[in-house]
Amino acid sequence: MKKVEAIIRPEKLGDVKDALDRLGILGLNFVEVRGRGRQRGQTYWRGAASYMADTLPKVKLEVVVRDDDVERVVDAIIKAAWTGDVGDGKIFVLPVEEVIRVRTGERGDDAI
Ligand SMILES: Nc1ncnc2c1ncn2[C@@H]1O[C@H](COP(=O)(O)OP(=O)(O)OP(=O)(O)O)[C@@H](O)[C@H]1O
Ligand SMILES: [Mg+2]
């Protein structure tokens, strides 16, 4: 199992959730964050008219998925979150050791 952690533009959250829904990916959570990437939070990396902010609002989406679903999920997030401009976001894939459904005690893939 893997946790797919995607930092995306807040306005893309709806599209990304819809895309995951179409894949049958149901469980997820997200949190509003502030962050910065290579442009250090500047809106326009070319410069002149940019306002200087340290960080920009983003959404961090977390989805734990079966190993077999990782590539489909990552592809779907990229397609739904992409604009082509700087600041489109970043996706991290982390190993997950165990998942336990509280109600039933199921573990592993079955608990996802
Ligand atoms: N190395 C990182 N570690 C943790 N979070 C990151 C990292 N890089 C980016 N982020 C998060 O992702 C958000 C979007 O990053 P962003 O898309 O600007 O990345 P980038 O590397 O600057 O790529 P681009 O040049 O396309 O803008 C950041 O605001 C921050 O929240
Ligand atoms: Mg950037």
PDB file of N, CA and C in Angstrom, residues 15-77:
ATOM      1  N   ASP A  15     -11.997  18.994  -9.337  1.00  0.00           N
ATOM      2  CA  ASP A  15     -11.684  18.175 -10.516  1.00  0.00           C
ATOM      3  C   ASP A  15     -10.918  16.920 -10.118  1.00  0.00           C
ATOM      4  N   VAL A  16      -9.986  17.069  -9.180  1.00  0.00           N
ATOM      5  CA  VAL A  16      -9.186  15.916  -8.765  1.00  0.00           C
ATOM      6  C   VAL A  16     -10.066  14.899  -8.036  1.00  0.00           C
ATOM      7  N   LYS A  17     -10.943  15.388  -7.164  1.00  0.00           N
ATOM      8  CA  LYS A  17     -11.843  14.460  -6.462  1.00  0.00           C
ATOM      9  C   LYS A  17     -12.741  13.724  -7.447  1.00  0.00           C
ATOM     10  N   ASP A  18     -13.261  14.450  -8.445  1.00  0.00           N
ATOM     11  CA  ASP A  18     -14.105  13.809  -9.459  1.00  0.00           C
ATOM     12  C   ASP A  18     -13.329  12.724 -10.200  1.00  0.00           C
ATOM     13  N   ALA A  19     -12.071  13.023 -10.538  1.00  0.00           N
ATOM     14  CA  ALA A  19     -11.256  12.065 -11.283  1.00  0.00           C
ATOM     15  C   ALA A  19     -11.014  10.807 -10.441  1.00  0.00           C
ATOM     16  N   LEU A  20     -10.758  10.986  -9.149  1.00  0.00           N
ATOM     17  CA  LEU A  20     -10.541   9.835  -8.274  1.00  0.00           C
ATOM     18  C   LEU A  20     -11.823   9.025  -8.126  1.00  0.00           C
ATOM     19  N   ASP A  21     -12.932   9.736  -8.030  1.00  0.00           N
ATOM     20  CA  ASP A  21     -14.242   9.091  -7.940  1.00  0.00           C
ATOM     21  C   ASP A  21     -14.459   8.170  -9.141  1.00  0.00           C
ATOM     22  N   ARG A  22     -14.104   8.663 -10.321  1.00  0.00           N
ATOM     23  CA  ARG A  22     -14.284   7.863 -11.537  1.00  0.00           C
ATOM     24  C   ARG A  22     -13.427   6.606 -11.516  1.00  0.00           C
ATOM     25  N   LEU A  23     -12.337   6.631 -10.765  1.00  0.00           N
ATOM     26  CA  LEU A  23     -11.484   5.442 -10.641  1.00  0.00           C
ATOM     27  C   LEU A  23     -11.973   4.506  -9.535  1.00  0.00           C
ATOM     28  N   GLY A  24     -13.003   4.928  -8.826  1.00  0.00           N
ATOM     29  CA  GLY A  24     -13.485   4.120  -7.717  1.00  0.00           C
ATOM     30  C   GLY A  24     -12.686   4.309  -6.447  1.00  0.00           C
ATOM     31  N   ILE A  25     -11.907   5.394  -6.414  1.00  0.00           N
ATOM     32  CA  ILE A  25     -11.139   5.708  -5.213  1.00  0.00           C
ATOM     33  C   ILE A  25     -12.022   6.566  -4.315  1.00  0.00           C
ATOM     34  N   LEU A  26     -12.386   6.043  -3.156  1.00  0.00           N
ATOM     35  CA  LEU A  26     -13.410   6.696  -2.346  1.00  0.00           C
ATOM     36  C   LEU A  26     -12.825   7.416  -1.130  1.00  0.00           C
ATOM     37  N   GLY A  27     -11.956   6.745  -0.401  1.00  0.00           N
ATOM     38  CA  GLY A  27     -11.439   7.334   0.825  1.00  0.00           C
ATOM     39  C   GLY A  27     -10.322   8.323   0.540  1.00  0.00           C
ATOM     40  N   LEU A  28     -10.420   9.468   1.145  1.00  0.00           N
ATOM     41  CA  LEU A  28      -9.351  10.468   0.982  1.00  0.00           C
ATOM     42  C   LEU A  28      -9.524  11.531   2.043  1.00  0.00           C
ATOM     43  N   ASN A  29      -8.520  12.318   2.227  1.00  0.00           N
ATOM     44  CA  ASN A  29      -8.696  13.527   3.012  1.00  0.00           C
ATOM     45  C   ASN A  29      -7.807  14.626   2.448  1.00  0.00           C
ATOM     46  N   PHE A  30      -8.179  15.836   2.784  1.00  0.00           N
ATOM     47  CA  PHE A  30      -7.367  16.951   2.309  1.00  0.00           C
ATOM     48  C   PHE A  30      -7.302  18.014   3.391  1.00  0.00           C
ATOM     49  N   VAL A  31      -6.276  18.825   3.269  1.00  0.00           N
ATOM     50  CA  VAL A  31      -6.105  19.907   4.225  1.00  0.00           C
ATOM     51  C   VAL A  31      -5.579  21.120   3.467  1.00  0.00           C
ATOM     52  N   GLU A  32      -6.039  22.290   3.865  1.00  0.00           N
ATOM     53  CA  GLU A  32      -5.540  23.517   3.249  1.00  0.00           C
ATOM     54  C   GLU A  32      -4.193  23.856   3.874  1.00  0.00           C
ATOM     55  N   VAL A  33      -3.218  24.080   3.026  1.00  0.00           N
ATOM     56  CA  VAL A  33      -1.871  24.362   3.518  1.00  0.00           C
ATOM     57  C   VAL A  33      -1.338  25.619   2.845  1.00  0.00           C
ATOM     58  N   ARG A  34      -0.232  26.094   3.324  1.00  0.00           N
ATOM     59  CA  ARG A  34       0.538  27.091   2.589  1.00  0.00           C
ATOM     60  C   ARG A  34       1.897  26.488   2.304  1.00  0.00           C
ATOM     61  N   GLY A  35       2.442  26.771   1.147  1.00  0.00           N
ATOM     62  CA  GLY A  35       3.724  26.171   0.834  1.00  0.00           C
ATOM     63  C   GLY A  35       4.480  26.960  -0.203  1.00  0.00           C
ATOM     64  N   ARG A  36       5.633  26.454  -0.535  1.00  0.00           N
ATOM     65  CA  ARG A  36       6.416  27.082  -1.589  1.00  0.00           C
ATOM     66  C   ARG A  36       7.230  26.022  -2.316  1.00  0.00           C
ATOM     67  N   GLY A  37       7.498  26.301  -3.558  1.00  0.00           N
ATOM     68  CA  GLY A  37       8.326  25.414  -4.359  1.00  0.00           C
ATOM     69  C   GLY A  37       9.556  26.167  -4.822  1.00  0.00           C
ATOM     70  N   ARG A  38       9.923  25.937  -6.066  1.00  0.00           N
ATOM     71  CA  ARG A  38      11.171  26.507  -6.564  1.00  0.00           C
ATOM     72  C   ARG A  38      11.111  28.021  -6.717  1.00  0.00           C
ATOM     73  N   GLN A  39       9.887  28.558  -6.878  1.00  0.00           N
ATOM     74  CA  GLN A  39       9.781  30.020  -7.051  1.00  0.00           C
ATOM     75  C   GLN A  39       9.627  30.724  -5.706  1.00  0.00           C
ATOM     76  N   ARG A  40       9.764  29.983  -4.642  1.00  0.00           N
ATOM     77  CA  ARG A  40       9.711  30.544  -3.290  1.00  0.00           C
ATOM     78  C   ARG A  40       8.416  31.324  -3.036  1.00  0.00           C
ATOM     79  N   GLY A  41       7.316  30.823  -3.581  1.00  0.00           N
ATOM     80  CA  GLY A  41       6.033  31.444  -3.279  1.00  0.00           C
ATOM     81  C   GLY A  41       5.698  32.648  -4.113  1.00  0.00           C
ATOM     82  N   GLN A  42       6.564  32.994  -5.074  1.00  0.00           N
ATOM     83  CA  GLN A  42       6.216  34.103  -5.958  1.00  0.00           C
ATOM     84  C   GLN A  42       5.238  33.614  -7.012  1.00  0.00           C
ATOM     85  N   THR A  43       4.255  34.455  -7.322  1.00  0.00           N
ATOM     86  CA  THR A  43       3.238  34.046  -8.272  1.00  0.00           C
ATOM     87  C   THR A  43       3.804  33.956  -9.686  1.00  0.00           C
ATOM     88  N   TYR A  44       4.584  34.942 -10.060  1.00  0.00           N
ATOM     89  CA  TYR A  44       5.155  34.942 -11.412  1.00  0.00           C
ATOM     90  C   TYR A  44       6.663  34.860 -11.299  1.00  0.00           C
ATOM     91  N   TRP A  45       7.204  33.758 -11.781  1.00  0.00           N
ATOM     92  CA  TRP A  45       8.636  33.547 -11.539  1.00  0.00           C
ATOM     93  C   TRP A  45       9.491  34.452 -12.401  1.00  0.00           C
ATOM     94  N   ARG A  46       8.912  35.014 -13.497  1.00  0.00           N
ATOM     95  CA  ARG A  46       9.732  35.895 -14.325  1.00  0.00           C
ATOM     96  C   ARG A  46       9.974  37.236 -13.648  1.00  0.00           C
ATOM     97  N   GLY A  47       9.117  37.547 -12.706  1.00  0.00           N
ATOM     98  CA  GLY A  47       9.612  38.587 -11.832  1.00  0.00           C
ATOM     99  C   GLY A  47       8.911  39.897 -11.712  1.00  0.00           C
ATOM    100  N   ALA A  48       9.086  40.789 -12.645  1.00  0.00           N
ATOM    101  CA  ALA A  48       8.868  42.203 -12.379  1.00  0.00           C
ATOM    102  C   ALA A  48       7.575  42.511 -11.626  1.00  0.00           C
ATOM    103  N   ALA A  49       6.451  42.044 -12.154  1.00  0.00           N
ATOM    104  CA  ALA A  49       5.169  42.432 -11.566  1.00  0.00           C
ATOM    105  C   ALA A  49       4.764  41.548 -10.398  1.00  0.00           C
ATOM    106  N   SER A  50       5.615  40.614 -10.045  1.00  0.00           N
ATOM    107  CA  SER A  50       5.186  39.670  -9.027  1.00  0.00           C
ATOM    108  C   SER A  50       5.105  40.321  -7.648  1.00  0.00           C
ATOM    109  N   TYR A  51       4.102  39.894  -6.902  1.00  0.00           N
ATOM    110  CA  TYR A  51       4.115  40.338  -5.517  1.00  0.00           C
ATOM    111  C   TYR A  51       4.876  39.311  -4.717  1.00  0.00           C
ATOM    112  N   MET A  52       5.636  39.778  -3.777  1.00  0.00           N
ATOM    113  CA  MET A  52       6.470  38.869  -3.008  1.00  0.00           C
ATOM    114  C   MET A  52       5.682  38.287  -1.855  1.00  0.00           C
ATOM    115  N   ALA A  53       5.425  37.025  -1.930  1.00  0.00           N
ATOM    116  CA  ALA A  53       4.851  36.328  -0.789  1.00  0.00           C
ATOM    117  C   ALA A  53       5.770  35.174  -0.479  1.00  0.00           C
ATOM    118  N   ASP A  54       5.863  34.866   0.752  1.00  0.00           N
ATOM    119  CA  ASP A  54       6.713  33.760   1.184  1.00  0.00           C
ATOM    120  C   ASP A  54       6.175  32.421   0.705  1.00  0.00           C
ATOM    121  N   THR A  55       4.867  32.306   0.790  1.00  0.00           N
ATOM    122  CA  THR A  55       4.210  31.025   0.538  1.00  0.00           C
ATOM    123  C   THR A  55       2.874  31.285  -0.144  1.00  0.00           C
ATOM    124  N   LEU A  56       2.327  30.249  -0.757  1.00  0.00           N
ATOM    125  CA  LEU A  56       1.039  30.355  -1.438  1.00  0.00           C
ATOM    126  C   LEU A  56       0.072  29.310  -0.896  1.00  0.00           C
ATOM    127  N   PRO A  57      -1.238  29.629  -0.931  1.00  0.00           N
ATOM    128  CA  PRO A  57      -2.200  28.624  -0.483  1.00  0.00           C
ATOM    129  C   PRO A  57      -2.265  27.449  -1.456  1.00  0.00           C
ATOM    130  N   LYS A  58      -2.244  26.265  -0.916  1.00  0.00           N
ATOM    131  CA  LYS A  58      -2.361  25.032  -1.700  1.00  0.00           C
ATOM    132  C   LYS A  58      -3.269  24.084  -0.940  1.00  0.00           C
ATOM    133  N   VAL A  59      -3.641  22.995  -1.587  1.00  0.00           N
ATOM    134  CA  VAL A  59      -4.370  21.935  -0.907  1.00  0.00           C
ATOM    135  C   VAL A  59      -3.505  20.682  -0.912  1.00  0.00           C
ATOM    136  N   LYS A  60      -3.399  20.048   0.225  1.00  0.00           N
ATOM    137  CA  LYS A  60      -2.705  18.758   0.304  1.00  0.00           C
ATOM    138  C   LYS A  60      -3.745  17.650   0.395  1.00  0.00           C
ATOM    139  N   LEU A  61      -3.720  16.793  -0.612  1.00  0.00           N
ATOM    140  CA  LEU A  61      -4.666  15.693  -0.692  1.00  0.00           C
ATOM    141  C   LEU A  61      -3.918  14.406  -0.343  1.00  0.00           C
ATOM    142  N   GLU A  62      -4.508  13.584   0.495  1.00  0.00           N
ATOM    143  CA  GLU A  62      -3.884  12.317   0.874  1.00  0.00           C
ATOM    144  C   GLU A  62      -4.818  11.167   0.534  1.00  0.00           C
ATOM    145  N   VAL A  63      -4.305  10.216  -0.212  1.00  0.00           N
ATOM    146  CA  VAL A  63      -5.081   9.043  -0.564  1.00  0.00           C
ATOM    147  C   VAL A  63      -4.214   7.810  -0.349  1.00  0.00           C
ATOM    148  N   VAL A  64      -4.692   6.870   0.432  1.00  0.00           N
ATOM    149  CA  VAL A  64      -3.971   5.600   0.594  1.00  0.00           C
ATOM    150  C   VAL A  64      -4.596   4.587  -0.359  1.00  0.00           C
ATOM    151  N   VAL A  65      -3.751   3.978  -1.182  1.00  0.00           N
ATOM    152  CA  VAL A  65      -4.246   3.096  -2.239  1.00  0.00           C
ATOM    153  C   VAL A  65      -3.449   1.797  -2.282  1.00  0.00           C
ATOM    154  N   ARG A  66      -4.028   0.800  -2.950  1.00  0.00           N
ATOM    155  CA  ARG A  66      -3.298  -0.450  -3.214  1.00  0.00           C
ATOM    156  C   ARG A  66      -2.130  -0.160  -4.141  1.00  0.00           C
ATOM    157  N   ASP A  67      -1.090  -0.955  -4.023  1.00  0.00           N
ATOM    158  CA  ASP A  67       0.076  -0.763  -4.896  1.00  0.00           C
ATOM    159  C   ASP A  67      -0.328  -0.729  -6.371  1.00  0.00           C
ATOM    160  N   ASP A  68      -1.256  -1.615  -6.742  1.00  0.00           N
ATOM    161  CA  ASP A  68      -1.671  -1.703  -8.150  1.00  0.00           C
ATOM    162  C   ASP A  68      -2.370  -0.449  -8.651  1.00  0.00           C
ATOM    163  N   ASP A  69      -2.874   0.364  -7.737  1.00  0.00           N
ATOM    164  CA  ASP A  69      -3.633   1.554  -8.140  1.00  0.00           C
ATOM    165  C   ASP A  69      -2.773   2.814  -8.225  1.00  0.00           C
ATOM    166  N   VAL A  70      -1.522   2.726  -7.770  1.00  0.00           N
ATOM    167  CA  VAL A  70      -0.724   3.946  -7.644  1.00  0.00           C
ATOM    168  C   VAL A  70      -0.596   4.695  -8.972  1.00  0.00           C
ATOM    169  N   GLU A  71      -0.225   3.984 -10.027  1.00  0.00           N
ATOM    170  CA  GLU A  71       0.021   4.687 -11.293  1.00  0.00           C
ATOM    171  C   GLU A  71      -1.245   5.317 -11.842  1.00  0.00           C
ATOM    172  N   ARG A  72      -2.360   4.610 -11.751  1.00  0.00           N
ATOM    173  CA  ARG A  72      -3.632   5.169 -12.232  1.00  0.00           C
ATOM    174  C   ARG A  72      -4.016   6.405 -11.448  1.00  0.00           C
ATOM    175  N   VAL A  73      -3.811   6.336 -10.138  1.00  0.00           N
ATOM    176  CA  VAL A  73      -4.166   7.475  -9.286  1.00  0.00           C
ATOM    177  C   VAL A  73      -3.265   8.673  -9.582  1.00  0.00           C
ATOM    178  N   VAL A  74      -1.978   8.423  -9.693  1.00  0.00           N
ATOM    179  CA  VAL A  74      -1.045   9.518  -9.989  1.00  0.00           C
ATOM    180  C   VAL A  74      -1.381  10.144 -11.345  1.00  0.00           C
ATOM    181  N   ASP A  75      -1.629   9.317 -12.353  1.00  0.00           N
ATOM    182  CA  ASP A  75      -1.972   9.844 -13.681  1.00  0.00           C
ATOM    183  C   ASP A  75      -3.236  10.689 -13.628  1.00  0.00           C
ATOM    184  N   ALA A  76      -4.231  10.209 -12.898  1.00  0.00           N
ATOM    185  CA  ALA A  76      -5.499  10.938 -12.822  1.00  0.00           C
ATOM    186  C   ALA A  76      -5.315  12.283 -12.126  1.00  0.00           C
ATOM    187  N   ILE A  77      -4.500  12.300 -11.079  1.00  0.00           N
ATOM    188  CA  ILE A  77      -4.265  13.564 -10.377  1.00  0.00           C
ATOM    189  C   ILE A  77      -3.539  14.545 -11.291  1.00  0.00           C
TER     190      ILE A  77
END
